[in-house]
Coordinates of C-alpha atoms and ligand atoms in Angstrom, one line a residue:
M13 CA 207.7 131.1 145.1
L14 CA 207.2 129.5 142.0
S15 CA 207.4 133.2 139.9
K16 CA 210.8 133.3 141.3
W17 CA 212.1 130.2 140.2
L18 CA 210.8 130.2 136.8
S19 CA 212.7 133.6 136.9
V20 CA 215.8 132.5 137.8
S21 CA 215.5 129.5 135.6
F22 CA 214.4 131.9 132.3
F23 CA 216.9 134.8 133.0
A24 CA 218.3 135.8 129.8
P25 CA 220.5 138.4 130.4
E26 CA 221.6 139.4 126.6
K27 CA 217.6 140.1 126.1
F28 CA 217.0 141.8 129.6
T29 CA 220.0 144.3 128.6
E30 CA 218.5 144.8 125.1
E31 CA 215.0 145.5 126.6
T32 CA 216.7 147.8 129.0
I33 CA 218.8 149.5 127.6
E34 CA 216.1 150.2 124.2
S35 CA 213.3 151.1 127.3
L36 CA 216.0 153.5 129.5
K37 CA 216.1 155.2 126.4
T38 CA 212.3 156.0 126.3
E39 CA 211.7 156.7 130.2
L40 CA 215.5 158.8 130.5
T41 CA 213.7 161.8 128.5
D42 CA 216.5 164.2 130.4
K43 CA 219.7 164.5 131.8
A44 CA 220.1 161.7 134.9
I45 CA 222.3 161.0 137.9
I46 CA 222.8 157.4 139.2
A47 CA 224.1 156.7 143.0
A48 CA 227.2 154.4 142.1
S49 CA 228.6 152.9 144.8
G50 CA 230.5 150.1 143.6
G51 CA 228.3 147.3 144.3
V52 CA 226.9 145.3 141.9
D53 CA 223.6 146.3 141.5
S54 CA 224.7 150.0 141.5
T55 CA 227.5 149.7 138.8
I56 CA 225.0 147.5 136.7
A57 CA 222.2 150.1 136.4
A58 CA 225.1 152.5 135.7
V59 CA 226.5 150.6 132.9
L60 CA 222.8 149.5 131.3
A61 CA 221.8 153.7 131.8
S62 CA 224.9 154.9 130.5
R63 CA 224.6 152.8 127.7
A64 CA 221.1 153.9 127.0
V65 CA 222.0 158.0 127.4
G66 CA 225.6 158.2 126.8
D67 CA 227.6 161.2 128.3
N68 CA 223.5 162.8 129.6
L69 CA 223.7 160.3 132.7
L70 CA 226.4 161.4 135.5
A71 CA 227.6 158.5 138.1
I72 CA 228.2 159.9 141.6
Y73 CA 230.2 158.2 144.0
V74 CA 229.1 159.8 147.3
D75 CA 232.2 159.0 150.5
T76 CA 229.9 159.5 153.4
G77 CA 232.9 158.3 155.7
Y78 CA 231.4 154.9 156.2
M79 CA 233.0 153.0 153.5
R80 CA 235.6 150.3 153.1
L81 CA 238.9 151.2 153.3
N82 CA 240.5 152.4 150.4
E83 CA 236.6 152.2 148.6
S84 CA 236.5 155.7 147.2
E85 CA 240.1 155.3 144.8
F86 CA 238.7 151.5 144.1
V87 CA 235.3 152.4 143.0
S88 CA 236.5 155.6 140.5
S89 CA 239.0 154.0 139.2
M90 CA 236.7 150.9 137.8
L91 CA 234.1 153.1 136.8
Q92 CA 236.3 154.8 134.7
D93 CA 237.5 151.7 133.0
L94 CA 233.9 151.0 132.4
G95 CA 233.5 153.9 130.5
V96 CA 230.8 156.0 133.3
K97 CA 231.1 159.3 133.1
H98 CA 231.4 160.0 137.1
K99 CA 232.0 162.0 139.9
V100 CA 233.5 161.5 143.7
I101 CA 232.3 163.7 146.5
D102 CA 233.4 163.7 150.2
A103 CA 230.3 164.1 152.0
S104 CA 231.5 162.5 155.6
K105 CA 231.5 165.5 157.8
Q106 CA 227.6 165.9 156.2
F107 CA 227.0 162.8 157.4
Y108 CA 229.2 162.1 160.7
E109 CA 227.5 165.8 161.8
G110 CA 223.8 164.0 160.7
L111 CA 224.9 160.5 162.4
Q112 CA 226.1 162.6 166.3
G113 CA 223.9 161.0 168.4
V114 CA 221.6 158.9 166.8
T115 CA 221.5 155.1 168.1
D116 CA 218.2 153.9 166.8
P117 CA 218.7 151.6 163.5
E118 CA 215.7 153.0 161.6
K119 CA 217.0 156.5 162.5
K120 CA 220.5 156.1 161.3
R121 CA 218.9 154.6 158.1
K122 CA 216.3 157.4 157.5
I123 CA 219.0 159.9 158.2
I124 CA 221.4 158.1 155.9
G125 CA 218.8 158.0 153.4
E126 CA 217.5 161.6 153.4
L127 CA 221.3 162.9 153.0
F128 CA 222.0 160.6 150.4
I129 CA 219.3 162.3 148.2
R130 CA 220.2 165.8 149.2
V131 CA 223.7 165.1 148.1
F132 CA 222.8 163.9 144.9
E133 CA 220.1 166.4 144.9
E134 CA 222.8 168.8 145.1
E135 CA 224.9 167.6 142.3
A136 CA 221.8 167.0 139.6
R137 CA 221.0 170.4 140.5
K138 CA 224.6 171.3 139.3
Y139 CA 224.3 168.9 136.7
G140 CA 221.0 170.1 135.2
G141 CA 219.6 166.3 136.5
K142 CA 216.1 165.4 136.4
F143 CA 216.5 161.7 136.7
L144 CA 217.9 159.6 139.4
V145 CA 218.7 156.1 138.3
Q146 CA 219.1 153.9 141.6
G147 CA 220.3 150.1 141.7
T148 CA 217.5 148.7 143.9
I149 CA 216.8 145.1 143.2
A150 CA 213.9 143.3 144.7
P151 CA 215.1 142.2 148.1
D152 CA 215.8 145.7 149.0
W153 CA 211.8 146.7 148.5
I154 CA 210.3 143.4 149.7
E155 CA 212.7 144.1 153.0
S156 CA 211.7 147.5 153.3
G157 CA 207.4 146.7 153.4
G158 CA 204.7 148.4 152.4
G159 CA 201.4 146.6 151.6
M160 CA 200.9 143.4 153.6
R161 CA 204.6 143.0 154.4
D162 CA 206.6 144.0 157.7
T163 CA 208.5 146.3 157.8
I164 CA 212.2 144.4 158.6
K165 CA 214.5 147.3 158.0
S166 CA 214.8 150.1 155.4
H167 CA 216.5 150.0 153.0
H168 CA 218.5 153.4 151.9
N169 CA 217.2 153.5 148.6
V170 CA 213.7 152.9 149.6
G171 CA 212.9 153.5 153.1
G172 CA 214.9 156.9 153.5
L173 CA 213.4 158.9 150.1
P174 CA 211.9 161.8 151.1
E175 CA 208.5 163.4 149.7
D176 CA 209.3 166.6 148.5
M177 CA 212.5 164.6 146.3
E178 CA 212.7 167.3 142.9
M179 CA 214.2 164.1 140.4
K180 CA 212.0 161.1 139.4
L181 CA 213.3 157.8 140.1
C182 CA 213.9 155.3 137.9
E183 CA 215.1 152.0 138.7
P184 CA 215.8 149.5 136.2
I185 CA 216.8 146.6 137.8
R186 CA 214.2 146.8 140.9
E187 CA 212.9 143.2 139.8
L188 CA 216.2 141.1 139.9
Y189 CA 217.1 139.2 142.1
K190 CA 221.1 138.8 143.1
D191 CA 221.7 135.9 141.4
E192 CA 220.1 137.6 138.3
V193 CA 222.1 140.9 139.0
R194 CA 225.2 138.4 139.1
S195 CA 225.1 136.4 135.8
L196 CA 224.1 140.1 134.0
A197 CA 227.5 141.1 135.3
E198 CA 229.1 138.3 133.8
Y199 CA 227.2 139.2 130.7
L200 CA 228.4 142.7 130.8
E201 CA 231.7 141.6 132.0
V202 CA 231.6 144.2 134.9
S203 CA 234.8 143.0 137.3
V204 CA 232.5 143.6 140.5
A205 CA 230.5 141.0 139.6
H206 CA 230.8 138.3 142.3
R207 CA 231.9 141.2 145.0
Q208 CA 229.9 140.7 148.2
P209 CA 227.5 142.8 148.5
F210 CA 227.5 146.2 150.9
P211 CA 224.9 147.9 152.7
G212 CA 223.6 151.1 151.3
P213 CA 224.2 153.0 154.7
G214 CA 227.4 151.7 154.6
L215 CA 229.6 151.0 158.2
A216 CA 227.6 153.1 160.2
V217 CA 224.9 149.6 160.7
R218 CA 227.9 147.9 161.1
V219 CA 228.7 150.5 164.5
M220 CA 226.0 149.4 167.0
G221 CA 225.3 152.7 168.4
E222 CA 226.2 155.7 167.6
A223 CA 228.6 155.6 164.5
T224 CA 231.2 158.2 165.9
P225 CA 234.3 158.9 163.5
K226 CA 236.8 156.9 165.5
R227 CA 234.2 154.0 166.1
A228 CA 233.3 154.2 161.9
E229 CA 237.3 153.5 161.5
I230 CA 238.2 150.7 163.8
V231 CA 235.3 148.6 161.9
R232 CA 236.5 149.5 159.1
Q233 CA 239.9 148.3 159.6
A234 CA 238.4 145.4 161.3
C235 CA 236.2 144.5 157.8
H236 CA 239.0 144.8 155.7
I237 CA 240.9 142.3 157.9
V238 CA 238.2 139.9 157.8
E239 CA 238.2 140.4 154.3
N240 CA 241.6 139.5 154.6
E241 CA 242.1 136.6 155.6
L242 CA 238.7 135.2 154.2
E243 CA 239.9 135.6 150.7
S244 CA 243.1 134.3 151.2
A245 CA 241.6 131.1 153.0
A246 CA 239.5 131.0 150.3
S247 CA 241.9 131.2 148.1
D248 CA 244.5 128.4 149.3
G249 CA 241.8 126.5 149.2
K250 CA 240.8 126.0 153.1
M251 CA 237.1 126.9 152.7
E252 CA 234.4 128.4 150.2
L253 CA 234.2 132.2 149.4
P254 CA 231.0 133.1 151.9
W255 CA 228.6 135.2 149.9
Q256 CA 229.0 138.0 152.5
Y257 CA 231.5 138.6 155.7
F258 CA 232.3 141.7 157.2
A259 CA 232.7 142.8 161.1
V260 CA 230.1 144.7 163.5
L261 CA 231.5 147.1 166.7
L262 CA 229.2 146.1 169.5
P263 CA 228.3 148.8 172.2
V264 CA 229.9 146.5 174.8
K265 CA 233.2 147.0 176.7
T266 CA 234.6 143.7 178.1
V267 CA 237.7 143.7 180.9
G268 CA 240.8 142.0 179.7
V269 CA 244.8 141.6 179.5
Q270 CA 247.0 143.0 177.2
G271 CA 250.7 142.0 178.4
D272 CA 250.4 142.4 182.0
V273 CA 247.9 145.3 182.1
R274 CA 244.0 145.4 182.5
A275 CA 242.4 147.0 179.4
Y276 CA 238.4 147.1 179.5
S277 CA 237.4 147.7 175.7
N278 CA 235.2 147.2 173.0
T279 CA 233.8 143.9 171.2
I280 CA 234.3 143.1 167.4
A281 CA 231.7 140.0 165.8
V282 CA 232.5 138.4 162.9
R283 CA 229.9 137.9 160.2
A284 CA 230.0 135.4 157.8
V285 CA 227.2 133.9 155.7
Q286 CA 225.8 131.7 153.1
S287 CA 222.8 132.9 150.7
Y288 CA 221.4 132.1 147.4
D289 CA 219.5 135.6 147.6
A290 CA 220.1 137.5 151.1
M291 CA 216.5 136.3 151.6
T292 CA 217.5 133.5 154.0
A293 CA 220.6 133.3 155.1
Q294 CA 223.0 130.7 157.2
A295 CA 226.3 131.2 159.9
L296 CA 229.3 129.7 157.9
D297 CA 231.2 127.0 159.5
I298 CA 234.3 128.9 159.3
P299 CA 237.8 126.9 160.0
H300 CA 238.8 127.3 163.5
S301 CA 242.3 128.2 162.5
V302 CA 241.4 131.1 159.9
L303 CA 238.7 132.5 163.1
R304 CA 241.8 132.5 165.1
K305 CA 243.9 134.1 162.9
I306 CA 241.4 136.9 162.5
S307 CA 241.0 137.3 166.2
E308 CA 244.5 137.2 166.6
R309 CA 244.9 140.1 163.8
I310 CA 242.1 142.5 165.2
T311 CA 243.2 142.1 168.2
R312 CA 246.4 143.0 167.6
E313 CA 246.3 145.9 165.5
L314 CA 243.7 146.9 166.8
K315 CA 245.1 146.9 170.1
S316 CA 244.2 150.0 171.6
D317 CA 240.8 149.8 170.5
V318 CA 239.5 146.2 170.8
N319 CA 240.1 143.3 173.2
R320 CA 237.8 140.7 172.8
V321 CA 236.3 139.0 169.2
V322 CA 233.3 136.6 169.0
Y323 CA 231.7 134.6 166.0
D324 CA 228.1 135.4 165.0
I325 CA 226.7 131.8 164.5
T326 CA 223.1 133.1 163.8
D327 CA 221.1 132.1 160.5
K328 CA 218.5 134.2 159.0
P329 CA 215.8 134.2 160.4
P330 CA 215.9 134.8 162.9
G331 CA 218.1 137.4 162.4
T332 CA 219.3 139.5 159.0
I333 CA 222.8 139.3 157.5
E334 CA 223.2 142.6 158.4
W335 CA 223.1 143.9 162.9
E336 CA 220.9 146.8 162.3
Ligands
XMP428 P1 219.9 142.0 155.5 O1 220.4 142.8 157.0 O2 218.4 143.0 155.7 O3 220.8 142.3 154.8 O4 219.8 140.5 155.6 C1 220.1 141.5 153.1 C2 221.2 142.3 152.2 O5 221.2 143.3 151.7 C3 221.5 144.2 152.4 N1 221.7 145.5 153.0 C4 221.0 146.6 152.1 N2 221.9 146.8 150.5 N3 220.9 148.8 151.0 C5 221.3 148.3 149.9 O6 221.1 148.1 148.9 C6 220.1 148.7 152.7 O7 219.6 149.6 153.3 C7 220.8 147.5 153.2 N4 220.7 147.1 154.1 C8 221.1 145.8 153.8 C9 222.7 143.4 153.5 O8 224.4 143.5 153.0 C10 222.7 141.9 152.8 O9 223.3 141.7 151.6

């Protein structure tokens, strides 16, 4: 705890940037690829590595089919603006097939992790990449267990790595906590500095049970509504913007009425938390009017698929931020 406190107090983005770029120049002795997800962690890792080795780095963004609405277009244009060489791969078919019939959260994470690596390996072979750069940060590997630590959940960029991976792994920001990554992003003028985190396995861990394409689409639309409403409530000064906010599709159907007709349909849970470093989190007090608006929009815009919305008031611990 003391070392964490000291590292926050003394974290110097400028010094970290210079030293990391220098050490990446030594470490990355051959062509490298990076898993760019569009989140602040992998974007920072991409910027640092691309500043170290220039065109010898190729950023690969994989559309798994479990991404947020319009995410591929957003990430591609951001990387372009940052001058990072990149490629967008649509692998949604592979991921949907890989997760067919899978309901266990840990199995989902392992399958997604392995598919990710396979896609990268294929791209790396085409490109001639020998290194895989990743935006892993401290909470990712701490919570993935090992040594005396219990496995809470296998973060896809840690637990899912196959033992026979052909590339060498390079994790330039693995000692940093989220607040440090964000201050680094501000220093490097990266637009996603304050973007909310998004889990590596994506919407697959926000669909409880089997993450079919249809269920992924429901949660994608619901997440979009939650983001939209909370961001506009925050910009209207009705509340502070949460650390993380999203929707979860439950494997529970309930009875409702739509018009005059009985409906038996899905339930969406809304999650919004405040946190400092994702190690602990507090469920946020959202103004009731904002919650009602979210519920009204979800049940109207997704009316053929959702007839009930609930709000998750669990802190971490005992919950985790994501539901799987
Ligand atoms: P949990 O759910 O463990 O999440 O409280 C802590 C933070 O990590 C994000 N998260 C992930 N990030 N790979 C990631 O890069 C993953 O596999 C993963 N799983 C969860 C989560 O969204 C939260 O911000």
